[in-house]
CSV table of N, CA and C and ligand atoms in Angstrom, one decimal:
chain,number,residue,atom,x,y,z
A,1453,UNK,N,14.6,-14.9,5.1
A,1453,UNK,CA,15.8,-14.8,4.3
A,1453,UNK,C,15.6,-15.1,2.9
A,1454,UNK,N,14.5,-16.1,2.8
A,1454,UNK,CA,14.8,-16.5,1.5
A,1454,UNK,C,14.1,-15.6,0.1
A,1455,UNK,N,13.3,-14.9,1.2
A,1455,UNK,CA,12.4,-13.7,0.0
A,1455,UNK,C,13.2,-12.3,-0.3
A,1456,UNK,N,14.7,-12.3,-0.4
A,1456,UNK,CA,15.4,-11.9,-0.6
A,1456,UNK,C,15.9,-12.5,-1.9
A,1457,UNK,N,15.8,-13.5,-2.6
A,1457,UNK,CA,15.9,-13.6,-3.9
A,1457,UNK,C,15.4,-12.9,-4.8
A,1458,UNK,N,13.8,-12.4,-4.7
A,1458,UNK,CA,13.1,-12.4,-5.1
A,1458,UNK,C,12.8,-10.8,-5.3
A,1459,UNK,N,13.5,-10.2,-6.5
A,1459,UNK,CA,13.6,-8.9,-6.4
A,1459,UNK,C,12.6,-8.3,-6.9
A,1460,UNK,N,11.9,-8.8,-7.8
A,1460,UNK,CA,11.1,-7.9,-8.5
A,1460,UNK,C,9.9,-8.1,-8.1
A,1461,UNK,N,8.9,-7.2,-8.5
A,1461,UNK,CA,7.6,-6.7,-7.8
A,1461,UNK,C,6.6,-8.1,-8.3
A,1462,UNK,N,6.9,-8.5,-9.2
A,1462,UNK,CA,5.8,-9.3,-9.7
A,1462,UNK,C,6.0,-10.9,-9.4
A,1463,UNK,N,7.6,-11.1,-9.0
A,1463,UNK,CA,7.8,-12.2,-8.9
A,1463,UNK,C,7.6,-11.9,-7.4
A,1464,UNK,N,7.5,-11.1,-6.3
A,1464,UNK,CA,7.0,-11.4,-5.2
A,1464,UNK,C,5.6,-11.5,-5.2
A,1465,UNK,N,5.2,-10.9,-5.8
A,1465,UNK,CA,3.8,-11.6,-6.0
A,1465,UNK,C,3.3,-12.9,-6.6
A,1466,UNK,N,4.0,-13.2,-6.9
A,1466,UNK,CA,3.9,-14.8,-7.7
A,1466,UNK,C,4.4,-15.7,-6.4
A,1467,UNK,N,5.2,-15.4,-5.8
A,1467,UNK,CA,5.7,-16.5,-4.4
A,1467,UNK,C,4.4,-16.2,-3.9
A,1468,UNK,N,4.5,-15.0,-3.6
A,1468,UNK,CA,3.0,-15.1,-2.5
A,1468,UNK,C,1.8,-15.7,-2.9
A,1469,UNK,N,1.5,-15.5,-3.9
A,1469,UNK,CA,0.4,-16.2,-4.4
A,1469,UNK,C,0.9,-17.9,-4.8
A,1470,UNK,N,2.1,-18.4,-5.3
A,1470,UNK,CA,2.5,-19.9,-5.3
A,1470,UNK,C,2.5,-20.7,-3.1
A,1471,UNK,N,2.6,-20.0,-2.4
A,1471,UNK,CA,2.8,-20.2,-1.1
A,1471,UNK,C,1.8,-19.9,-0.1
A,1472,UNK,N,1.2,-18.9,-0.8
A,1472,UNK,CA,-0.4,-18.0,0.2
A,1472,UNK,C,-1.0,-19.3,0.8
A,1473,UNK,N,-1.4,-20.6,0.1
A,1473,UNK,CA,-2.3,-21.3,0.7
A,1473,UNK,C,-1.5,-22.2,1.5
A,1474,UNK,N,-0.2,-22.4,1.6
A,1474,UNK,CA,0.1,-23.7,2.2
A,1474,UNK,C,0.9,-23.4,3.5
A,1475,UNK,N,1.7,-22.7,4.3
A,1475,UNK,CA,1.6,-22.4,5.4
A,1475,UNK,C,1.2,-21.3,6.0
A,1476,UNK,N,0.3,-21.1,6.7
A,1476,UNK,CA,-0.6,-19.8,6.9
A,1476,UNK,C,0.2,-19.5,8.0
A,1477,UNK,N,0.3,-20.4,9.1
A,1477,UNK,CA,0.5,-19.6,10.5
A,1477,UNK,C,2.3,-18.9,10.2
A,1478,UNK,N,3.5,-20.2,9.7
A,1478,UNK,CA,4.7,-19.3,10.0
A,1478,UNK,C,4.8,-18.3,9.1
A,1479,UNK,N,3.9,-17.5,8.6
A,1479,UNK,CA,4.8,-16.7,7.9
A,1479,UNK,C,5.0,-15.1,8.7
A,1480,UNK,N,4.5,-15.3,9.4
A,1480,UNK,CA,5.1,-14.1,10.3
A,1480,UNK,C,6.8,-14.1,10.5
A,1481,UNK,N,7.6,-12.8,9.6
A,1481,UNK,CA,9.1,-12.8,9.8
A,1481,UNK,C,9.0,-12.1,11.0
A,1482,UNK,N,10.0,-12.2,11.5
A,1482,UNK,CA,10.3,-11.2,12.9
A,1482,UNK,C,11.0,-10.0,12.5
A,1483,UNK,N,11.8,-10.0,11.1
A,1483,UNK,CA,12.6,-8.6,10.4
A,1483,UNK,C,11.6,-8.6,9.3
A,1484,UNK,N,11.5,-7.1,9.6
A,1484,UNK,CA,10.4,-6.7,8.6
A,1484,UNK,C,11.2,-6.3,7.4
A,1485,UNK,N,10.8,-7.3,6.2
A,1485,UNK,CA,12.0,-6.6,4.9
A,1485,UNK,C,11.5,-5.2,4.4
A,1486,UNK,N,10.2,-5.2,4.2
A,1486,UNK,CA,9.9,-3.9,3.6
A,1486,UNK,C,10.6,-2.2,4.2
A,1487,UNK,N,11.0,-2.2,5.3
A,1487,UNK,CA,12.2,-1.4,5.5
A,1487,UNK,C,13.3,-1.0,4.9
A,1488,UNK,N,14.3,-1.4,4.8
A,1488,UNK,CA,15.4,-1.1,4.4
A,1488,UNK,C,15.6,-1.1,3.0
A,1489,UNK,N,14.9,-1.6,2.5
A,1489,UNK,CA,15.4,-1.8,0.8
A,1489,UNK,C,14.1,-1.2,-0.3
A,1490,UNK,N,14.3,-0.7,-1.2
A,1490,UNK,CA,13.3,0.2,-2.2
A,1490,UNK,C,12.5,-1.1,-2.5
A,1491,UNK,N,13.0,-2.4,-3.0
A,1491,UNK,CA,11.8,-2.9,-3.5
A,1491,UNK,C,11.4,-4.3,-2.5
A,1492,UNK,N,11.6,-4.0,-1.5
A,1492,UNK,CA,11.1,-5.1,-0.4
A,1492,UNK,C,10.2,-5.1,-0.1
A,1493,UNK,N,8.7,-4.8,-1.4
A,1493,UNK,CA,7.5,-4.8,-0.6
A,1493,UNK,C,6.9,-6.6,-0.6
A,1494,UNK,N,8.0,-7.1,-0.2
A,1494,UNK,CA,7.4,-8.6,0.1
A,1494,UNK,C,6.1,-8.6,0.9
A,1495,UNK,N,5.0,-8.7,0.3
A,1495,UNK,CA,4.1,-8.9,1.4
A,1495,UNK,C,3.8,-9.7,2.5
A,1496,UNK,N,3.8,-9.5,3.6
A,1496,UNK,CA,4.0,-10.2,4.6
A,1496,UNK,C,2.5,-10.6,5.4
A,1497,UNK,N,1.8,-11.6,5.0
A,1497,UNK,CA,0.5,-11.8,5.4
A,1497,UNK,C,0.1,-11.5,6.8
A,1498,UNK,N,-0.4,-11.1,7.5
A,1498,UNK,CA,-0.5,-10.6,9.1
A,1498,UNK,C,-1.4,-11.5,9.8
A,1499,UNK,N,-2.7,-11.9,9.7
A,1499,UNK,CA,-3.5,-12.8,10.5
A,1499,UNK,C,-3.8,-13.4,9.5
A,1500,UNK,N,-3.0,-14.1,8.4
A,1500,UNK,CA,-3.7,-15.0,7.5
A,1500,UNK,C,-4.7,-14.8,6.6
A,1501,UNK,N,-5.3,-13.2,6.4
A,1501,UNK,CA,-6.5,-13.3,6.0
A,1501,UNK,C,-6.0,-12.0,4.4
A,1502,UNK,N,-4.8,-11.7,4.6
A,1502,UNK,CA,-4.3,-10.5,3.4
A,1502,UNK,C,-4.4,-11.7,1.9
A,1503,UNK,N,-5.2,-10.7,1.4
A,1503,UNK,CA,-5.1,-11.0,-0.4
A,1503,UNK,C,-4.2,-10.8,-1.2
A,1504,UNK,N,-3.5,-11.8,-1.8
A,1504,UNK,CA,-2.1,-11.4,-2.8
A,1504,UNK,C,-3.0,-11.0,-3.9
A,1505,UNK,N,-1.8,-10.0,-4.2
A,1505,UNK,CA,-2.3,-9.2,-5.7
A,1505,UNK,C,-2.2,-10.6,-6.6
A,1506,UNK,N,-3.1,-10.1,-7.5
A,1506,UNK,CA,-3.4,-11.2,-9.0
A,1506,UNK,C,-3.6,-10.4,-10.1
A,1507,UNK,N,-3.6,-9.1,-9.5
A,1507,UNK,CA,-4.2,-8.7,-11.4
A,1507,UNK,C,-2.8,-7.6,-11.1
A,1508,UNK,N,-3.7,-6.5,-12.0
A,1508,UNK,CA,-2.6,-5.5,-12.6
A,1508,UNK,C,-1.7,-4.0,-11.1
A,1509,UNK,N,-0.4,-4.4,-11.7
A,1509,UNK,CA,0.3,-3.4,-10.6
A,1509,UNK,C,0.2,-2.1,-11.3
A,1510,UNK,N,-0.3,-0.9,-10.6
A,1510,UNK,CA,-0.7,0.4,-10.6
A,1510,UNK,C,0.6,1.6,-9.7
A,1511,UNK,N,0.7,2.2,-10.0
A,1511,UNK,CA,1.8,2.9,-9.3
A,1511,UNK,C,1.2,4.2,-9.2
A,1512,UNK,N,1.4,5.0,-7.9
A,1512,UNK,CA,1.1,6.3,-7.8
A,1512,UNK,C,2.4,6.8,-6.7
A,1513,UNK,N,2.7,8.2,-7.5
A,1513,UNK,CA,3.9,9.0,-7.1
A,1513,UNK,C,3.2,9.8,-5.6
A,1514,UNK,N,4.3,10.0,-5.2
A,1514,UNK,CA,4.1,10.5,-3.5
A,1514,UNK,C,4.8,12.2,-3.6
A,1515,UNK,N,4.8,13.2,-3.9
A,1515,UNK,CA,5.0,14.5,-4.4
A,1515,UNK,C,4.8,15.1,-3.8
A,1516,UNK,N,6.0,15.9,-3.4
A,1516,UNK,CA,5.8,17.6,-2.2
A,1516,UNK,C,6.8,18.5,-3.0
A,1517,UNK,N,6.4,19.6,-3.6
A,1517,UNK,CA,7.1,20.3,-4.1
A,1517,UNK,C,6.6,21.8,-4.0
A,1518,UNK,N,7.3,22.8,-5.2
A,1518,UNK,CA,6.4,23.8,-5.3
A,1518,UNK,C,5.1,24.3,-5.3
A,1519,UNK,N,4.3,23.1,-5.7
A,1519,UNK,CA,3.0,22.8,-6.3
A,1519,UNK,C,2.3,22.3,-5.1
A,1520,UNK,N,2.9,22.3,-4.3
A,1520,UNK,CA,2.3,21.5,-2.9
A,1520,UNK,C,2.3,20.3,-2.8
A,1521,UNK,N,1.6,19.1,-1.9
A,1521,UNK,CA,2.0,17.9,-1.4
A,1521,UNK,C,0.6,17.2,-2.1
A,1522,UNK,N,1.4,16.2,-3.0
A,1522,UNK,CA,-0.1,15.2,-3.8
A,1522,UNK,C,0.7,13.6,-4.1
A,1523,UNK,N,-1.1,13.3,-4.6
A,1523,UNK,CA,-0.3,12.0,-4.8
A,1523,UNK,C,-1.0,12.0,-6.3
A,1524,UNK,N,-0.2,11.3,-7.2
A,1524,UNK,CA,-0.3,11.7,-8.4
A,1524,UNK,C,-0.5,10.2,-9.4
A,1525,UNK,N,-1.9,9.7,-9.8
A,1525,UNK,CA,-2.3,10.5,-9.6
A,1525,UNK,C,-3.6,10.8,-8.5
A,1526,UNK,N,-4.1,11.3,-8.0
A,1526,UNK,CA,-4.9,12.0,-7.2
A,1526,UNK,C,-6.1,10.9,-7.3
A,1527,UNK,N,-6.8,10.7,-8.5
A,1527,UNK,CA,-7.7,9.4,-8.0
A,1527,UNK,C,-7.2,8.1,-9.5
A,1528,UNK,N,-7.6,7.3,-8.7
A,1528,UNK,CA,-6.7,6.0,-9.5
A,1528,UNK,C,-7.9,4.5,-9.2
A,1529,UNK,N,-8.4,4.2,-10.7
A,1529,UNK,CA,-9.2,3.3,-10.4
A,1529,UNK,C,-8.6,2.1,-10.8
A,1530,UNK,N,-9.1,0.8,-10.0
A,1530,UNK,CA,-8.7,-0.3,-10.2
A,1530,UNK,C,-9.4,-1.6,-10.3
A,1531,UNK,N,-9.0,-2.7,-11.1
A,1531,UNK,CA,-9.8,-3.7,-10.6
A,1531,UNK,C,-9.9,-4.1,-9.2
A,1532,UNK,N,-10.6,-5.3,-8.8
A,1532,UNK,CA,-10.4,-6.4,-7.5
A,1532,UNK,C,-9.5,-7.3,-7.8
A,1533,UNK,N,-8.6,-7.2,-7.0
A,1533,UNK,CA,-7.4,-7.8,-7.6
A,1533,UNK,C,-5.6,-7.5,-7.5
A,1534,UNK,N,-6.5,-6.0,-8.3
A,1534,UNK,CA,-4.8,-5.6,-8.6
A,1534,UNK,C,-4.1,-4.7,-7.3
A,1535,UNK,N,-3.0,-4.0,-7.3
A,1535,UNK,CA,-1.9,-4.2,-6.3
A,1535,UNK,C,-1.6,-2.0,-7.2
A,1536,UNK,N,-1.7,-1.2,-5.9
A,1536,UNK,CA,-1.0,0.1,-6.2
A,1536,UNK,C,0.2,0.0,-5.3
A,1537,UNK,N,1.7,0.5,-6.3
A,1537,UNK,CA,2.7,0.6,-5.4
A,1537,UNK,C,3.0,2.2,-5.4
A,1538,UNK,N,3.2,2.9,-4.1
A,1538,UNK,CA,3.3,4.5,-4.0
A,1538,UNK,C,4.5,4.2,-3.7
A,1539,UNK,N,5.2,5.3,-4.7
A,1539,UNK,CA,6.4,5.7,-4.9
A,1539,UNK,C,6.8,7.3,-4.4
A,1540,UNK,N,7.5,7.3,-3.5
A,1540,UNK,CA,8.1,8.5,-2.9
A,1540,UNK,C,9.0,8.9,-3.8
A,1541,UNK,N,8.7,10.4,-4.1
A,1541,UNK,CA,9.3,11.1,-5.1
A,1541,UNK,C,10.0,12.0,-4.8
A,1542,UNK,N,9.1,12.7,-3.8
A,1542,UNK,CA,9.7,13.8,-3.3
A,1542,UNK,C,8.8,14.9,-1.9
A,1543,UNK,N,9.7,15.2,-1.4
A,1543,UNK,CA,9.0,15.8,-0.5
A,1543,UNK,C,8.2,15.5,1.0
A,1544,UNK,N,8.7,14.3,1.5
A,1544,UNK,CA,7.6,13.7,2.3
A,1544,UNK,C,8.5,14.5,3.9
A,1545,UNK,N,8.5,13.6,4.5
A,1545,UNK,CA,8.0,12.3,4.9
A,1545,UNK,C,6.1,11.6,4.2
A,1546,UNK,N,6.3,11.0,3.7
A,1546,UNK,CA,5.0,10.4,3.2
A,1546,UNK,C,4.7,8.8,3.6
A,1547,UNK,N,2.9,8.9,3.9
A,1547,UNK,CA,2.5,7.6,4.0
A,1547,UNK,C,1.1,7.4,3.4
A,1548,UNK,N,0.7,6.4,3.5
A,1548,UNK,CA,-0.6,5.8,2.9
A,1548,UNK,C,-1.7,5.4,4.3
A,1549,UNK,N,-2.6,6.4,4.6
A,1549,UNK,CA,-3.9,5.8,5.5
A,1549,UNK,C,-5.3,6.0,5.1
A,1550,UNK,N,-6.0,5.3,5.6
A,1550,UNK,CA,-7.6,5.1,5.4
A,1550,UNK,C,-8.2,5.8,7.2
A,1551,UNK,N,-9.0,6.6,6.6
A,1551,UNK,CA,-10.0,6.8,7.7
A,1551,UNK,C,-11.1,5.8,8.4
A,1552,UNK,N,-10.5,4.7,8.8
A,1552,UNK,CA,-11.8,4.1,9.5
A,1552,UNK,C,-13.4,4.1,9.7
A,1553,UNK,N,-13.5,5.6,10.1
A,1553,UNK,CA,-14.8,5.9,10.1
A,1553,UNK,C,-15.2,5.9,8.7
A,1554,UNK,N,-14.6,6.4,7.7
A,1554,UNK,CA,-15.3,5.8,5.8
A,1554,UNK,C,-15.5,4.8,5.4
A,1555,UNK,N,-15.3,4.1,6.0
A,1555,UNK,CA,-14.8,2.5,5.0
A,1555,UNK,C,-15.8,1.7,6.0
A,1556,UNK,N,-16.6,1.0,4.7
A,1556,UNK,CA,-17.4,-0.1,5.4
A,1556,UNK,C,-16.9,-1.3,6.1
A,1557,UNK,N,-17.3,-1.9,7.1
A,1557,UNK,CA,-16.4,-2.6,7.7
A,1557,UNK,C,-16.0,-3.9,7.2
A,1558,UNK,N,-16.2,-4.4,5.9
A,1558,UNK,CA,-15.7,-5.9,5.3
A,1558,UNK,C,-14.5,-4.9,5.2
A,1559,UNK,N,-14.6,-3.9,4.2
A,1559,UNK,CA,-13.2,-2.9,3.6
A,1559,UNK,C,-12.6,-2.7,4.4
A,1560,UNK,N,-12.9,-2.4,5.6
A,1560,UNK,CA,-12.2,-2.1,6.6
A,1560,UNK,C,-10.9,-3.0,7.3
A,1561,UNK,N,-11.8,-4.0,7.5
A,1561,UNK,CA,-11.3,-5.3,7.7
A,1561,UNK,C,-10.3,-6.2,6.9
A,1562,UNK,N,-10.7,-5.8,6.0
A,1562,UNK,CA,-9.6,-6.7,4.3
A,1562,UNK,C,-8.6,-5.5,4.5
A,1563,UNK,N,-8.7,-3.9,4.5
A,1563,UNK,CA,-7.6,-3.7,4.7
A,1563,UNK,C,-6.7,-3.3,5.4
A,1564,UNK,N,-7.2,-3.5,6.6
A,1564,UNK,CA,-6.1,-3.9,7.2
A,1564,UNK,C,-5.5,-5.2,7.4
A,1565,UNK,N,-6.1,-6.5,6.6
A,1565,UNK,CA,-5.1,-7.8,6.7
A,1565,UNK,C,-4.3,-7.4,5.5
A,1566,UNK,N,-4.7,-6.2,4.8
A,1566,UNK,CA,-3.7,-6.2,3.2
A,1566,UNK,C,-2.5,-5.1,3.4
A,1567,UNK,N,-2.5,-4.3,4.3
A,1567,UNK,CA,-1.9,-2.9,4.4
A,1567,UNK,C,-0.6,-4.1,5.5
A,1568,UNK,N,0.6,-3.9,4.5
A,1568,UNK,CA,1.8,-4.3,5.4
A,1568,UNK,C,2.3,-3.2,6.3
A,1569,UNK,N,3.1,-3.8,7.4
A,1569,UNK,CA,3.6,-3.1,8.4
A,1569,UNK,C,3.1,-1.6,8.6
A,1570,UNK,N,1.6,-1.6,9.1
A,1570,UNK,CA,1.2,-0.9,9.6
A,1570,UNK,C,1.6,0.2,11.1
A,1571,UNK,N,2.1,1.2,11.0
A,1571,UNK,CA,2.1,1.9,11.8
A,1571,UNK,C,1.3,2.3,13.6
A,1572,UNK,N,0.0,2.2,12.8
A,1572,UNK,CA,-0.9,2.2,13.4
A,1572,UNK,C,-2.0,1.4,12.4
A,1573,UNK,N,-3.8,1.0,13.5
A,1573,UNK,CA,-4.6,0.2,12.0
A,1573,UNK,C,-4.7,1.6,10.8
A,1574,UNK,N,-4.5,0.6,9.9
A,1574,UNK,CA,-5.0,1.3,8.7
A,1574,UNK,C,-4.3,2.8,8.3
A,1575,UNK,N,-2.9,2.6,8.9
A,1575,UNK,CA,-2.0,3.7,8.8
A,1575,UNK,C,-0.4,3.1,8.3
A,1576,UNK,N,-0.6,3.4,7.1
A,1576,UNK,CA,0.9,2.4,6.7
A,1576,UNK,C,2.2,2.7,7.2
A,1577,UNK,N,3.1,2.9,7.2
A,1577,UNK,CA,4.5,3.2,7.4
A,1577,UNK,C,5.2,4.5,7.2
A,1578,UNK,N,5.5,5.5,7.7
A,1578,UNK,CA,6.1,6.5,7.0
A,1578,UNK,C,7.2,6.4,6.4
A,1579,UNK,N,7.2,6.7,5.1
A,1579,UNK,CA,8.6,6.6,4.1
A,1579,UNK,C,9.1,8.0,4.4
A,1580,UNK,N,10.2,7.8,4.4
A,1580,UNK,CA,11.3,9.0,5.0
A,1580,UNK,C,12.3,9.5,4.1
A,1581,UNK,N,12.8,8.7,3.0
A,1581,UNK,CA,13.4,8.6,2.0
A,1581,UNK,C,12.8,8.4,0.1
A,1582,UNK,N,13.5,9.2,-0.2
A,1582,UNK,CA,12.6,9.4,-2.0
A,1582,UNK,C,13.3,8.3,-2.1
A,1583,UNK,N,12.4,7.4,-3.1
A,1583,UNK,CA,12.7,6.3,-3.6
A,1583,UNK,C,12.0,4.9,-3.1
A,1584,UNK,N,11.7,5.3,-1.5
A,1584,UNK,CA,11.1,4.2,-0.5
A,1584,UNK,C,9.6,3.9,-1.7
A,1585,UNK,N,9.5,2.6,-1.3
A,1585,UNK,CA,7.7,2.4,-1.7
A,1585,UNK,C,7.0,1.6,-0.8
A,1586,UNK,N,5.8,1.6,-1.1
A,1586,UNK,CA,4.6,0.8,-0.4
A,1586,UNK,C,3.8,0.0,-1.7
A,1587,UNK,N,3.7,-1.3,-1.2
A,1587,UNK,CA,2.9,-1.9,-1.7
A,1587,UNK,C,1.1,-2.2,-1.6
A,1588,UNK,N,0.1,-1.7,-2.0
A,1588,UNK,CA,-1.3,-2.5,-1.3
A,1588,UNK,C,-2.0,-3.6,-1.9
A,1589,UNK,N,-2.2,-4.6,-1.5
A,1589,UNK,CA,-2.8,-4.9,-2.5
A,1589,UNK,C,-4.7,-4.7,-1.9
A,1590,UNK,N,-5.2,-4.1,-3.3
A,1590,UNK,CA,-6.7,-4.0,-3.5
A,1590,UNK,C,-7.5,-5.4,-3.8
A,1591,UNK,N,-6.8,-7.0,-3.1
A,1591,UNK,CA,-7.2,-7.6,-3.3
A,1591,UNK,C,-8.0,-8.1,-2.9
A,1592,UNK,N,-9.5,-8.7,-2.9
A,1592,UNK,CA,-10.4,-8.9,-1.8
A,1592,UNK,C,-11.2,-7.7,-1.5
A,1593,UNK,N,-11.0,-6.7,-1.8
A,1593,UNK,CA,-11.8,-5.1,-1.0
A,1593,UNK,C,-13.4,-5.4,-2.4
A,1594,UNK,N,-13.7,-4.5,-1.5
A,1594,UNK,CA,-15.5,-4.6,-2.4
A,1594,UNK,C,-15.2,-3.5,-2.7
A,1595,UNK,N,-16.3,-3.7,-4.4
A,1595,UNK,CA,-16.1,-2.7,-5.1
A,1595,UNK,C,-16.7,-1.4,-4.9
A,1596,UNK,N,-16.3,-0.1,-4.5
A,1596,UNK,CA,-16.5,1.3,-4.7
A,1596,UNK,C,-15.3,2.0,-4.0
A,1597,UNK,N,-15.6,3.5,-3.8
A,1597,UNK,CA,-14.4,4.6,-3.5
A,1597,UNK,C,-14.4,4.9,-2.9
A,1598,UNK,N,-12.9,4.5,-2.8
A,1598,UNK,CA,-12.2,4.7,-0.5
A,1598,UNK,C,-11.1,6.0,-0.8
A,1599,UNK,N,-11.2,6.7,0.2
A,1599,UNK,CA,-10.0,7.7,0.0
A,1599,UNK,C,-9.3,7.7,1.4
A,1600,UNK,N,-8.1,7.9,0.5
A,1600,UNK,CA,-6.8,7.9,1.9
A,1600,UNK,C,-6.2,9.4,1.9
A,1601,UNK,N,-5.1,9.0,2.8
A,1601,UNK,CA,-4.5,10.6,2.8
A,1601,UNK,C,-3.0,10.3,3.2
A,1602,UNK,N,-1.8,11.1,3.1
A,1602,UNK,CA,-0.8,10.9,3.7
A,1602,UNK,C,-0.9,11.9,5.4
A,1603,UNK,N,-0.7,11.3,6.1
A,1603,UNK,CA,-1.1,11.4,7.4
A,1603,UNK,C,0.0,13.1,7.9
A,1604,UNK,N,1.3,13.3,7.7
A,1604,UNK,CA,1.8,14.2,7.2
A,1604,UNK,C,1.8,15.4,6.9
A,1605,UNK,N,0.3,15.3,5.8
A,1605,UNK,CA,-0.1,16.2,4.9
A,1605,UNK,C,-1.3,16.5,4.5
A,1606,UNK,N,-2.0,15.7,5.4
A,1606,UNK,CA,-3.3,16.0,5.6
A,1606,UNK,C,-4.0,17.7,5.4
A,1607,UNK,N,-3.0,18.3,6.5
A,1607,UNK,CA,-4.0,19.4,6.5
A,1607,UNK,C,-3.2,20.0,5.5
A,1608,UNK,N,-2.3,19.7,4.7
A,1608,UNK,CA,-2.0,20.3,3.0
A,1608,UNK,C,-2.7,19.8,2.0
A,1609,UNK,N,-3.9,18.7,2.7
A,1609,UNK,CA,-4.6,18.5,1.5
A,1609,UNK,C,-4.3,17.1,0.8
A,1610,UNK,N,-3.2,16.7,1.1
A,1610,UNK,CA,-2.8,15.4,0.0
A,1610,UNK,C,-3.8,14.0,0.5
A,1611,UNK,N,-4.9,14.2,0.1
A,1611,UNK,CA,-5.3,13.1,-0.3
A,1611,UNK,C,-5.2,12.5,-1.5
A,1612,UNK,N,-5.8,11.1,-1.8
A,1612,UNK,CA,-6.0,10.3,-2.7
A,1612,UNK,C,-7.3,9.5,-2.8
A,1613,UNK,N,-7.6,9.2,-3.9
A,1613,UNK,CA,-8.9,8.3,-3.9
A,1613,UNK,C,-8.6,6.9,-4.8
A,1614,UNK,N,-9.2,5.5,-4.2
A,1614,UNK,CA,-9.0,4.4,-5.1
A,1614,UNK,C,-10.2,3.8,-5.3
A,1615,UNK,N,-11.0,4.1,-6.5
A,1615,UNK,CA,-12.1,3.2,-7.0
A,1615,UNK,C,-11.5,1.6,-7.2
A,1616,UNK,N,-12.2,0.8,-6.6
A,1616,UNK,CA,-12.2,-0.4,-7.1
A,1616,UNK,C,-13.8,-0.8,-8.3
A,1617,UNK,N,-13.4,-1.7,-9.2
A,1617,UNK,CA,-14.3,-1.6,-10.2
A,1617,UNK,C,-14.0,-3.5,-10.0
A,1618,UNK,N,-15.6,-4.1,-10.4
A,1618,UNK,CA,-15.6,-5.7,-10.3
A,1618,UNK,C,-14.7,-5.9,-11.1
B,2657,CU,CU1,2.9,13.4,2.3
């Protein structure tokens, strides 16, 4: 209830990171906020081991239109650290996953303690509504390029790529 004050993207990142270290086991909510509300990507630590964003928030649009289904933009590099929020624009149902078989297994492993309310592993949520977002944070992942896809729209092609850089 109380991370319901806390509207903005940066000030939930600042609780999480002011609180990340000092109770690990309760923070499992039983109502998932990132549901219902556009900016409820409170991150919700899962086995204690998810990285709160620290550095810079990155945003990539979630897009199905005339032009076909993309995420825009298409590759997006970042530091270790920083936090991409995908913004549903148009056209989905859209979501954010990693192919397992790509991703080395520390990466593998960090992201799924970082990827909230997971669907399935390493398969984020499907947003159903324009305007919905996802939060990840890239914090903790080792540096090189992971690519995801909206699961959806795969075989239209809508992938994405995230360089992380040290
Ligand atoms: Cu999609």
């Amino acid at each position: 209830m109380r991370f319901l004050g806390f509207a903005v993207v940066t000030g939930a990142a600042m609780l999480l990171g002011a609180c990340g270290g000092g109770d690990k086991a309760a923070e499992s909510t039983p109502d998932a906020p990132a549901m219902d509300a556009p900016m409820a990507e409170t991150p919700a630590p899962a086995a204690g081991a998810a990285a709160a964003i620290t550095g810079t928030m990155h945003e990539v649009k979630m897009i199905g239109d005339a032009s076909g289904y993309r995420y825009d933009p298409i590759d997006i590099s970042v530091k270790a650290g920083d936090g991409i929020k995908f913004v549903f624009v148009s056209g989905g149902p859209h979501n954010v996953a990693f192919d397992a078989t790509l991703l080395p297994a520390d990466v593998k492993a960090q992201l799924e303690a970082n990827m909230p309310n997971q669907a399935s592993p390493l398969m984020g949520p499907m947003m159903l509504a324009e305007g919905e977002d996802y939060t990840l944070s890239l914090a903790g992942i080792a540096p090189g390029s992971y690519e995801y896809f909206c699961t959806p729209h795969l075989a239209m092609g809508m992938k994405g790529k995230i360089t992380v850089t040290p």
